[in-house]
Short mmCIF file of C-alpha atoms in Angstrom, two decimals:
data_model
loop_
_atom_site.label_atom_id
_atom_site.label_comp_id
_atom_site.label_asym_id
_atom_site.label_seq_id
_atom_site.Cartn_x
_atom_site.Cartn_y
_atom_site.Cartn_z
CA MET A 1 -17.07 -52.09 -55.23
CA MET A 2 -16.40 -51.73 -58.99
CA ALA A 3 -20.14 -51.87 -59.71
CA GLU A 4 -20.68 -49.12 -57.15
CA TYR A 5 -18.07 -46.91 -58.83
CA ILE A 6 -19.66 -47.50 -62.23
CA CYS A 7 -23.11 -46.56 -60.95
CA TYR A 8 -21.75 -43.42 -59.32
CA GLY A 9 -19.97 -42.53 -62.54
CA VAL A 10 -23.17 -42.87 -64.57
CA LEU A 11 -25.03 -40.67 -62.11
CA TYR A 12 -22.41 -37.92 -62.23
CA ILE A 13 -22.30 -38.06 -66.02
CA ALA A 14 -26.07 -37.60 -65.91
CA GLU A 15 -25.74 -34.58 -63.63
CA ALA A 16 -23.13 -33.00 -65.91
CA THR A 17 -25.26 -33.64 -68.99
CA ILE A 18 -28.37 -32.13 -67.38
CA ALA A 19 -26.44 -28.99 -66.39
CA TRP A 20 -24.97 -28.73 -69.91
CA LEU A 21 -28.41 -29.05 -71.54
CA TYR A 22 -29.86 -26.48 -69.14
CA PHE A 23 -27.11 -23.94 -69.86
CA ASP A 24 -27.36 -24.56 -73.63
CA ALA A 25 -31.11 -23.90 -73.55
CA LEU A 26 -30.77 -20.54 -71.82
CA PHE A 27 -27.44 -19.03 -72.90
CA CYS A 28 -25.29 -18.58 -76.01
CA ARG A 29 -22.01 -20.43 -76.03
CA LYS A 30 -18.70 -18.59 -76.05
CA SER A 31 -16.66 -21.82 -75.98
CA SER A 32 -16.52 -24.79 -78.31
CA GLY A 33 -18.38 -27.98 -77.51
CA LEU A 34 -15.06 -29.73 -76.88
CA ARG A 35 -14.00 -27.18 -74.27
CA ILE A 36 -17.39 -27.31 -72.55
CA GLY A 37 -17.20 -31.10 -72.46
CA ILE A 38 -13.69 -31.07 -70.98
CA THR A 39 -14.54 -28.49 -68.30
CA CYS A 40 -17.73 -30.39 -67.40
CA ALA A 41 -15.78 -33.64 -67.10
CA VAL A 42 -13.12 -32.06 -64.88
CA ALA A 43 -15.64 -30.25 -62.67
CA TYR A 44 -17.85 -33.27 -62.07
CA LEU A 45 -14.88 -35.55 -61.60
CA LEU A 46 -13.83 -33.28 -58.74
CA LEU A 47 -17.38 -33.40 -57.39
CA PHE A 48 -17.22 -37.18 -57.51
CA GLY A 49 -14.05 -37.08 -55.42
CA ILE A 50 -15.51 -34.63 -52.91
CA THR A 51 -18.45 -36.97 -52.17
CA TRP A 52 -16.11 -39.31 -50.30
CA PHE A 53 -15.78 -36.71 -47.52
CA ASN A 54 -19.46 -37.46 -46.66
CA SER A 55 -20.22 -33.78 -45.99
CA VAL A 56 -23.59 -32.50 -47.21
CA VAL A 57 -22.52 -28.87 -46.82
CA LEU A 58 -19.26 -29.45 -48.71
CA ASN A 59 -21.06 -31.34 -51.50
CA GLY A 60 -23.64 -28.56 -51.91
CA ALA A 61 -21.04 -25.78 -51.93
CA ALA A 62 -18.87 -27.66 -54.42
CA PHE A 63 -21.88 -28.34 -56.68
CA PHE A 64 -22.80 -24.64 -56.64
CA LEU A 65 -19.26 -23.43 -57.37
CA SER A 66 -18.70 -26.00 -60.13
CA ASN A 67 -21.82 -24.98 -62.04
CA LEU A 68 -21.07 -21.30 -61.45
CA LEU A 69 -17.61 -21.65 -63.02
CA LEU A 70 -18.93 -23.78 -65.89
CA LEU A 71 -21.58 -21.21 -66.74
CA TRP A 72 -19.30 -18.19 -66.29
CA MET A 73 -16.41 -19.66 -68.32
CA ASN A 74 -18.32 -21.17 -71.25
CA TYR A 75 -21.45 -19.07 -71.80
CA GLU A 76 -22.34 -15.44 -72.38
CA CYS A 77 -23.90 -14.32 -69.11
CA LYS A 78 -23.37 -11.83 -66.34
CA LEU A 79 -21.96 -12.93 -63.01
CA ARG A 80 -25.22 -12.17 -61.26
CA SER A 81 -27.13 -14.38 -63.69
CA ALA A 82 -24.56 -17.17 -63.31
CA ILE A 83 -24.94 -17.05 -59.52
CA LEU A 84 -28.75 -17.11 -59.80
CA HIS A 85 -28.90 -20.16 -62.10
CA SER A 86 -26.20 -22.07 -60.20
CA ALA A 87 -28.09 -21.50 -56.96
CA PHE A 88 -31.29 -22.64 -58.67
CA LEU A 89 -29.70 -25.90 -59.82
CA THR A 90 -28.22 -26.51 -56.38
CA SER A 91 -31.55 -25.97 -54.61
CA ILE A 92 -33.43 -28.15 -57.11
CA MET A 93 -30.84 -30.90 -56.68
CA ALA A 94 -31.30 -30.86 -52.89
CA ILE A 95 -35.09 -30.75 -53.09
CA THR A 96 -35.34 -33.63 -55.59
CA GLU A 97 -33.07 -35.82 -53.45
CA ILE A 98 -35.35 -35.25 -50.45
CA ILE A 99 -38.42 -36.03 -52.56
CA ALA A 100 -36.77 -39.20 -53.89
CA ALA A 101 -35.97 -40.38 -50.35
CA TRP A 102 -39.58 -39.72 -49.37
CA ILE A 103 -40.85 -41.72 -52.38
CA ILE A 104 -38.66 -44.65 -51.36
CA SER A 105 -40.00 -44.46 -47.80
CA LEU A 106 -43.54 -44.96 -49.16
CA PHE A 107 -42.62 -48.58 -49.97
CA GLY A 108 -41.85 -49.47 -46.38
CA PHE A 109 -38.21 -48.45 -46.28
CA ARG A 110 -37.02 -45.99 -43.68
CA PHE A 111 -36.13 -42.47 -44.88
CA GLY A 112 -32.36 -43.13 -44.84
CA ALA A 113 -32.51 -46.68 -46.20
CA TYR A 114 -30.29 -45.73 -49.15
CA ALA A 115 -27.30 -45.76 -46.81
CA ASP A 116 -27.75 -49.51 -46.16
CA SER A 117 -28.42 -50.80 -49.69
CA LEU A 118 -26.67 -50.01 -52.97
CA ALA A 119 -29.80 -50.90 -54.96
CA ILE A 120 -32.00 -48.56 -52.92
CA MET A 121 -29.36 -45.83 -53.16
CA ILE A 122 -29.14 -46.17 -56.97
CA VAL A 123 -32.93 -46.21 -57.39
CA MET A 124 -33.29 -43.17 -55.15
CA ALA A 125 -30.51 -41.36 -57.00
CA VAL A 126 -32.08 -42.11 -60.39
CA ILE A 127 -35.49 -40.92 -59.20
CA SER A 128 -33.93 -37.70 -57.91
CA LYS A 129 -32.07 -37.21 -61.22
CA MET A 130 -35.29 -37.79 -63.16
CA LEU A 131 -37.08 -35.18 -61.07
CA TYR A 132 -34.07 -32.85 -61.36
CA PHE A 133 -34.04 -33.38 -65.12
CA SER A 134 -37.79 -32.74 -65.55
CA ILE A 135 -37.70 -29.55 -63.45
CA THR A 136 -34.70 -28.14 -65.35
CA VAL A 137 -36.37 -28.92 -68.68
CA ILE A 138 -39.56 -27.12 -67.63
CA ALA A 139 -37.59 -24.18 -66.20
CA ALA A 140 -35.51 -23.88 -69.36
CA LYS A 141 -38.61 -23.80 -71.55
CA LEU A 142 -40.30 -21.22 -69.33
CA TRP A 143 -37.25 -18.94 -69.06
CA ALA A 144 -36.26 -19.06 -72.72
CA PRO A 145 -39.51 -18.38 -74.64
CA ASN A 146 -37.80 -16.68 -77.60
CA ARG A 147 -35.48 -19.60 -78.30
CA GLN A 148 -38.27 -22.15 -78.07
CA ALA A 149 -40.82 -20.34 -80.22
CA GLN A 150 -40.69 -22.97 -82.98
CA GLU A 151 -41.65 -25.92 -80.76
CA GLU A 152 -45.03 -27.58 -80.92
CA PRO A 153 -46.99 -27.47 -77.61
CA ALA A 154 -47.83 -31.19 -77.86
CA PHE A 155 -44.20 -32.13 -78.31
CA MET A 156 -43.21 -29.80 -75.48
CA GLY A 157 -45.67 -31.65 -73.23
CA LEU A 158 -44.15 -35.00 -74.22
CA LEU A 159 -40.68 -33.63 -73.55
CA CYS A 160 -41.62 -32.60 -70.01
CA ILE A 161 -43.74 -35.66 -69.24
CA LEU A 162 -41.09 -38.21 -70.28
CA PRO A 163 -38.87 -37.74 -67.15
CA ILE A 164 -41.92 -37.73 -64.86
CA PHE A 165 -43.14 -40.94 -66.48
CA SER A 166 -39.69 -42.43 -65.90
CA VAL A 167 -39.97 -41.54 -62.19
CA ILE A 168 -43.28 -43.43 -62.03
CA VAL A 169 -41.72 -46.45 -63.76
CA SER A 170 -38.81 -46.36 -61.31
CA ALA A 171 -41.26 -46.31 -58.39
CA VAL A 172 -43.08 -49.29 -59.87
CA VAL A 173 -39.77 -51.13 -60.20
CA VAL A 174 -39.09 -50.51 -56.50
CA TYR A 175 -42.56 -51.78 -55.59
CA ILE A 176 -42.07 -54.95 -57.64
CA GLY A 177 -38.64 -55.44 -56.08
CA VAL A 178 -40.09 -55.18 -52.59
CA ARG A 179 -42.85 -57.66 -53.40
CA ALA A 180 -40.34 -60.12 -54.89
CA GLU A 181 -37.96 -59.72 -51.94
CA MET A 182 -34.67 -57.86 -52.34
CA THR A 183 -32.41 -60.65 -53.54
CA LYS A 184 -29.15 -59.93 -55.37
CA PRO A 185 -30.57 -60.64 -58.86
CA VAL A 186 -33.58 -58.44 -58.11
CA GLU A 187 -31.35 -55.60 -56.90
CA LEU A 188 -29.18 -55.87 -60.02
CA LEU A 189 -32.24 -55.86 -62.26
CA MET A 190 -33.61 -52.79 -60.48
CA ILE A 191 -30.31 -50.94 -60.94
CA ILE A 192 -30.10 -51.83 -64.65
CA ILE A 193 -33.71 -50.75 -65.34
CA VAL A 194 -33.54 -47.38 -63.58
CA LEU A 195 -30.11 -46.50 -65.00
CA THR A 196 -31.32 -47.41 -68.49
CA LEU A 197 -34.32 -45.12 -68.04
CA LEU A 198 -32.04 -42.28 -66.99
CA ILE A 199 -29.67 -42.79 -69.91
CA VAL A 200 -32.54 -42.99 -72.42
CA ASN A 201 -33.97 -39.71 -71.13
CA LEU A 202 -30.62 -37.95 -71.45
CA ILE A 203 -29.89 -39.34 -74.92
CA PHE A 204 -33.34 -38.28 -76.08
CA MET A 205 -32.79 -34.75 -74.79
CA VAL A 206 -29.31 -34.47 -76.30
CA ILE A 207 -30.57 -35.56 -79.73
CA TYR A 208 -33.57 -33.27 -79.45
CA ASN A 209 -31.43 -30.23 -78.57
CA HIS A 210 -29.08 -30.99 -81.44
CA LEU A 211 -31.97 -31.23 -83.92
CA GLN A 212 -33.47 -28.01 -82.56
CA ARG A 213 -30.16 -26.18 -83.02
CA MET A 214 -29.81 -27.50 -86.57
CA HIS A 215 -33.40 -26.48 -87.32
CA ALA A 216 -32.83 -22.96 -85.96
CA GLU A 217 -29.64 -22.54 -87.99
CA GLN A 218 -31.33 -23.82 -91.15
CA LEU A 219 -34.32 -21.52 -90.58
CA ALA A 220 -32.04 -18.51 -90.08
CA MET A 221 -30.12 -19.39 -93.24
CA ASN A 222 -33.34 -19.83 -95.27
CA LEU A 223 -34.61 -16.46 -94.06
CA SER A 224 -31.27 -14.92 -94.97
CA ILE A 225 -31.43 -16.42 -98.49
CA GLN A 226 -34.98 -15.12 -98.97
CA LYS A 227 -33.88 -11.67 -97.82
CA GLU A 228 -30.91 -11.77 -100.19
CA GLU A 229 -33.13 -12.68 -103.15
CA ALA A 230 -35.57 -9.92 -102.22
CA ASP A 231 -32.72 -7.41 -101.89
CA ALA A 232 -31.32 -8.43 -105.28
CA ALA A 233 -34.72 -7.95 -106.94
CA TYR A 234 -35.13 -4.63 -105.08
CA TYR A 235 -31.80 -3.26 -106.29
CA GLN A 236 -32.47 -4.45 -109.82
CA ASP A 237 -35.82 -2.65 -109.83
CA LEU A 238 -34.26 0.49 -108.38
CA GLN A 239 -31.48 0.35 -110.94
CA LYS A 240 -34.02 0.08 -113.78
CA GLN A 241 -36.02 2.93 -112.27
CA SER A 242 -32.87 5.03 -112.01
CA GLU A 243 -32.02 4.28 -115.62
CA ASN A 244 -35.52 5.28 -116.74
CA GLN A 245 -35.23 8.50 -114.73
CA ARG A 246 -31.86 9.23 -116.32
CA ILE A 247 -33.37 8.77 -119.78
CA LEU A 248 -36.34 10.95 -118.87
CA ILE A 249 -34.06 13.69 -117.49
CA HIS A 250 -31.98 13.51 -120.66
CA ASP A 251 -35.10 13.97 -122.81
CA ILE A 252 -36.37 16.81 -120.64
CA LYS A 253 -33.03 18.58 -121.02
CA ARG A 254 -33.27 18.30 -124.81
CA HIS A 255 -36.76 19.81 -124.72
CA LEU A 256 -35.64 22.61 -122.41
CA ASN A 257 -32.66 23.37 -124.62
CA THR A 258 -35.01 23.65 -127.56
CA ILE A 259 -37.24 26.06 -125.57
CA HIS A 260 -34.07 27.95 -124.55
CA GLY A 261 -33.14 28.38 -128.23
CA LEU A 262 -36.61 29.57 -129.14
CA ALA A 263 -36.54 32.05 -126.24
CA ASN A 264 -33.30 33.51 -127.55
CA ASP A 265 -34.77 33.79 -131.05
CA PHE A 266 -37.76 35.71 -129.70
CA ASN A 267 -35.54 37.89 -127.45
CA ALA A 268 -36.88 36.63 -124.08
CA PRO A 269 -33.85 36.76 -121.79
CA GLY A 270 -35.91 36.02 -118.64
CA ILE A 271 -37.08 32.69 -120.04
CA SER A 272 -33.55 31.82 -121.19
CA GLU A 273 -32.07 32.61 -117.76
CA TYR A 274 -34.80 30.60 -115.97
CA ILE A 275 -34.27 27.54 -118.19
CA THR A 276 -30.47 27.71 -117.76
CA LYS A 277 -30.81 27.79 -113.98
CA LEU A 278 -33.38 24.97 -114.08
CA VAL A 279 -31.07 22.74 -116.11
CA ASP A 280 -28.05 23.44 -113.91
CA ASP A 281 -29.71 23.23 -110.47
CA VAL A 282 -32.83 21.09 -110.73
CA LEU A 283 -31.75 18.64 -113.42
CA PRO A 284 -28.16 17.67 -112.56
CA ASP A 285 -25.95 15.49 -114.69
CA GLN A 286 -25.84 11.75 -114.23
CA GLN A 287 -24.86 10.31 -110.89
CA VAL A 288 -21.26 9.51 -110.02
CA LYS A 289 -20.20 6.15 -111.37
CA LEU A 290 -18.41 4.16 -108.66
CA CYS A 291 -18.05 0.89 -110.58
CA SER A 292 -19.02 -0.67 -113.89
CA ASP A 293 -21.55 -3.14 -112.46
CA PRO A 294 -24.96 -1.40 -112.36
CA ILE A 295 -26.28 -3.30 -109.31
CA LEU A 296 -23.18 -2.75 -107.17
CA ASN A 297 -22.91 0.84 -108.39
CA PHE A 298 -26.42 1.58 -107.16
CA MET A 299 -25.74 -0.19 -103.85
CA LEU A 300 -22.57 1.86 -103.36
CA GLN A 301 -24.39 5.12 -104.12
CA GLN A 302 -26.94 4.34 -101.40
CA PHE A 303 -24.23 3.16 -99.05
CA ARG A 304 -22.22 6.34 -99.70
CA ASP A 305 -25.22 8.46 -98.68
CA LYS A 306 -25.66 6.31 -95.56
CA CYS A 307 -22.00 6.83 -94.65
CA LYS A 308 -22.27 10.58 -95.18
CA SER A 309 -25.18 10.76 -92.77
CA GLN A 310 -23.00 9.11 -90.10
CA LYS A 311 -19.87 11.09 -91.07
CA ILE A 312 -18.03 7.96 -92.16
CA THR A 313 -15.39 8.31 -94.88
CA LEU A 314 -15.95 5.82 -97.72
CA GLN A 315 -13.26 5.12 -100.32
CA CYS A 316 -13.94 2.82 -103.27
CA ASP A 317 -11.50 1.45 -105.83
CA ILE A 318 -13.29 -1.09 -108.01
CA ARG A 319 -11.54 -1.98 -111.26
CA ASP A 320 -13.45 -2.91 -114.38
CA ASN A 321 -14.20 -6.53 -115.33
CA CYS A 322 -13.72 -7.85 -111.79
CA LEU A 323 -17.35 -8.69 -111.03
CA SER A 324 -18.52 -10.49 -114.15
CA PHE A 325 -18.34 -13.97 -112.57
CA MET A 326 -21.00 -13.14 -109.93
CA ASP A 327 -24.74 -13.06 -110.53
CA ALA A 328 -26.93 -10.28 -109.13
CA PRO A 329 -28.10 -12.13 -105.97
CA SER A 330 -24.52 -13.07 -105.15
CA ILE A 331 -23.32 -9.48 -105.58
CA THR A 332 -26.13 -8.20 -103.37
CA THR A 333 -25.47 -10.80 -100.67
CA PHE A 334 -21.68 -10.64 -100.72
CA TYR A 335 -21.09 -6.90 -100.89
CA GLY A 336 -24.21 -6.02 -98.89
CA ASN A 337 -23.09 -8.08 -95.90
CA LEU A 338 -19.45 -6.99 -96.21
CA LEU A 339 -20.38 -3.31 -96.21
CA THR A 340 -23.03 -3.69 -93.50
CA ASN A 341 -20.55 -5.35 -91.14
CA ALA A 342 -17.95 -2.67 -91.90
CA PHE A 343 -20.51 0.09 -91.33
CA GLU A 344 -21.56 -1.28 -87.93
CA ALA A 345 -17.95 -1.39 -86.74
CA ALA A 346 -16.93 1.96 -88.23
CA SER A 347 -19.97 3.81 -86.88
CA SER A 348 -18.83 3.11 -83.31
CA SER A 349 -15.15 3.90 -83.92
CA ALA A 350 -13.20 7.12 -83.60
CA GLU A 351 -11.63 7.21 -87.08
CA ARG A 352 -14.89 6.29 -88.90
CA MET A 353 -13.54 5.04 -92.22
CA ILE A 354 -14.27 2.25 -94.72
CA GLU A 355 -12.15 1.26 -97.72
CA LEU A 356 -13.42 -1.08 -100.44
CA SER A 357 -11.17 -2.28 -103.24
CA VAL A 358 -11.74 -4.90 -105.93
CA LYS A 359 -8.85 -5.61 -108.30
CA LYS A 360 -7.12 -8.37 -110.19
CA ASN A 361 -3.71 -9.83 -109.46
CA GLU A 362 -2.47 -11.23 -112.74
CA ASP A 363 0.60 -12.84 -111.18
CA GLN A 364 -1.43 -14.88 -108.68
CA GLN A 365 -4.41 -15.24 -111.04
CA VAL A 366 -6.92 -14.05 -108.45
CA VAL A 367 -9.55 -11.36 -107.99
CA ILE A 368 -8.97 -9.71 -104.61
CA VAL A 369 -11.82 -8.10 -102.68
CA SER A 370 -10.62 -6.11 -99.70
CA VAL A 371 -12.72 -4.31 -97.08
CA VAL A 372 -10.89 -2.35 -94.40
CA ASN A 373 -12.77 -0.50 -91.68
CA SER A 374 -11.88 1.28 -88.48
CA CYS A 375 -12.67 -0.72 -85.36
CA ASP A 376 -11.74 0.46 -81.87
CA THR A 377 -12.39 -2.85 -80.07
CA PRO A 378 -11.33 -6.27 -81.39
CA PRO A 379 -14.26 -8.46 -82.44
CA VAL A 380 -14.92 -11.45 -80.20
CA PRO A 381 -14.78 -14.86 -81.96
CA ASP A 382 -17.50 -17.40 -81.35
CA HIS A 383 -17.24 -21.17 -80.98
CA GLU A 384 -17.56 -21.63 -84.78
CA GLY A 385 -14.51 -19.51 -85.57
CA LEU A 386 -16.61 -16.56 -86.78
CA PHE A 387 -17.41 -13.43 -84.78
CA ARG A 388 -20.29 -12.77 -82.42
CA THR A 389 -22.96 -10.33 -83.49
CA LYS A 390 -23.51 -7.26 -81.33
CA LYS A 391 -27.18 -7.07 -82.27
CA ARG A 392 -29.97 -8.03 -79.93
CA ASN A 393 -31.51 -11.48 -80.32
CA PRO A 394 -28.39 -13.24 -81.63
CA GLY A 395 -30.53 -16.22 -82.51
CA ILE A 396 -32.05 -14.33 -85.46
CA HIS A 397 -29.00 -12.23 -86.30
CA GLY A 398 -25.37 -12.94 -86.91
CA VAL A 399 -25.79 -14.88 -90.19
CA GLY A 400 -24.06 -12.21 -92.30
CA LEU A 401 -20.64 -13.86 -92.13
CA LYS A 402 -22.23 -17.23 -92.89
CA SER A 403 -23.88 -15.72 -95.98
CA ILE A 404 -20.54 -14.28 -97.06
CA GLY A 405 -18.94 -17.67 -96.49
CA ARG A 406 -21.61 -19.32 -98.62
CA ILE A 407 -20.87 -16.99 -101.55
CA VAL A 408 -17.12 -17.46 -101.10
CA ALA A 409 -17.55 -21.25 -101.21
CA ARG A 410 -19.86 -21.03 -104.24
CA TYR A 411 -17.15 -19.29 -106.28
CA HIS A 412 -14.27 -21.31 -104.77
CA GLY A 413 -12.77 -18.36 -102.97
CA VAL A 414 -10.69 -18.04 -99.81
CA ALA A 415 -11.51 -15.52 -97.07
CA THR A 416 -9.26 -14.20 -94.32
CA MET A 417 -10.16 -11.85 -91.46
CA ARG A 418 -7.82 -10.15 -89.03
CA PHE A 419 -7.74 -7.24 -86.61
CA ASP A 420 -4.74 -4.92 -86.29
CA PRO A 421 -4.65 -3.58 -82.71
CA GLU A 422 -2.05 -0.89 -83.55
CA SER A 423 -3.98 0.79 -86.35
CA LYS A 424 -7.34 -0.29 -84.90
CA LYS A 425 -8.50 -1.59 -88.25
CA PHE A 426 -10.31 -4.75 -89.27
CA TYR A 427 -9.38 -6.45 -92.56
CA HIS A 428 -11.72 -8.77 -94.46
CA ILE A 429 -9.98 -10.03 -97.61
CA VAL A 430 -11.42 -12.52 -100.09
CA GLN A 431 -9.59 -14.03 -103.06
CA PHE A 432 -11.47 -15.58 -105.98
CA PRO A 433 -9.66 -17.56 -108.66
CA MET A 434 -9.65 -15.85 -112.04
CA GLN A 435 -10.72 -19.15 -113.61
CA GLU A 436 -14.15 -18.51 -112.08
CA GLU A 437 -14.19 -15.05 -113.59
CA ARG A 438 -13.28 -16.39 -117.06
CA LYS A 439 -15.67 -19.35 -116.81
CA ASN A 440 -18.67 -17.18 -115.93
CA ARG A 441 -17.79 -14.58 -118.54
CA SER A 442 -17.67 -17.24 -121.27
#
């Protein structure tokens, strides 16, 4: 009896793992891995208990409801989509069990022979789980083309063929067992072989999914770093171009003032009036200086124009000598992502405001960077403790906070984020030790 319970337990763990892998392949998590694991364990433990009622209808309904709740509670999906995929898994489970019973019957056993022999029941269950596993893998790859774009076709074929090959091996094991007569040692050997095949398939898939997720995260981070370096070079070039234009405008003004003086000497008031208007209207004075750092100053000037176009109020208070410890790529990455996130939230709010302040606190020996923006709805945290992106294709977006975190860690800072529901404002505050500022300045 204990061996029977152990075999049943392995089979239900396999079912839970297959469902988890299927949901992970198609949907984005909104719960941590620990919570998903606990809810899966509880749900399939209940399913294990329900099987003792020996009701096919009750088992099928419980299987459908369990997967529906798991998907709805732990993943980002609509109720209609959760119902569709839970119904799909339930139907595939039923179909594969029928196919497995038919395969067993090909070896001379009657269709319901699994009810008389534990070994036949285990072999049939493993074959059905292998078929169930292979169909869910294929379905997941077909229904999630964007998330699987980086996979090699040859490896994809191996991934789908492996469970089918395991089904064939299981069938061969049954055939050998029949030829050698179904003694107790033969039955035990059959059970061990088919369960080992099932476990190996699941372990392979779990490791593969984990590596794929790590690869996708690393690829997104590398693309983000490349974009940050390109943005830093872009702002540096624009800043140099702006400086050259400022020098050119200054020289042109000197030449026009000289022409203005000559026009006055030769009593040509029309020329003098034209040059005065040209200098005042067409050639304005230098742009407003928002901070002492040239790269950030140019970024803020562009960001200010962007805010004006969306009728967002931008207030900046950046004290001198607070940015010297950061290099140009870090400034571009850190402040660019901070301001972009604030802009996205403020643009969909009623108050439409952003406040940026950078100042030193001599008492605490820190440089404090504070970004406050209006935000009507509280941001939703993800399973990593960050916040979910509202952009489409979250697989290629949503790395802004990770980039900010990378810069914060590089300069040994501490970041805190909070939402105030009363004022409907979001606060992102970062503190950098002044030792970093002194070290980089020296």
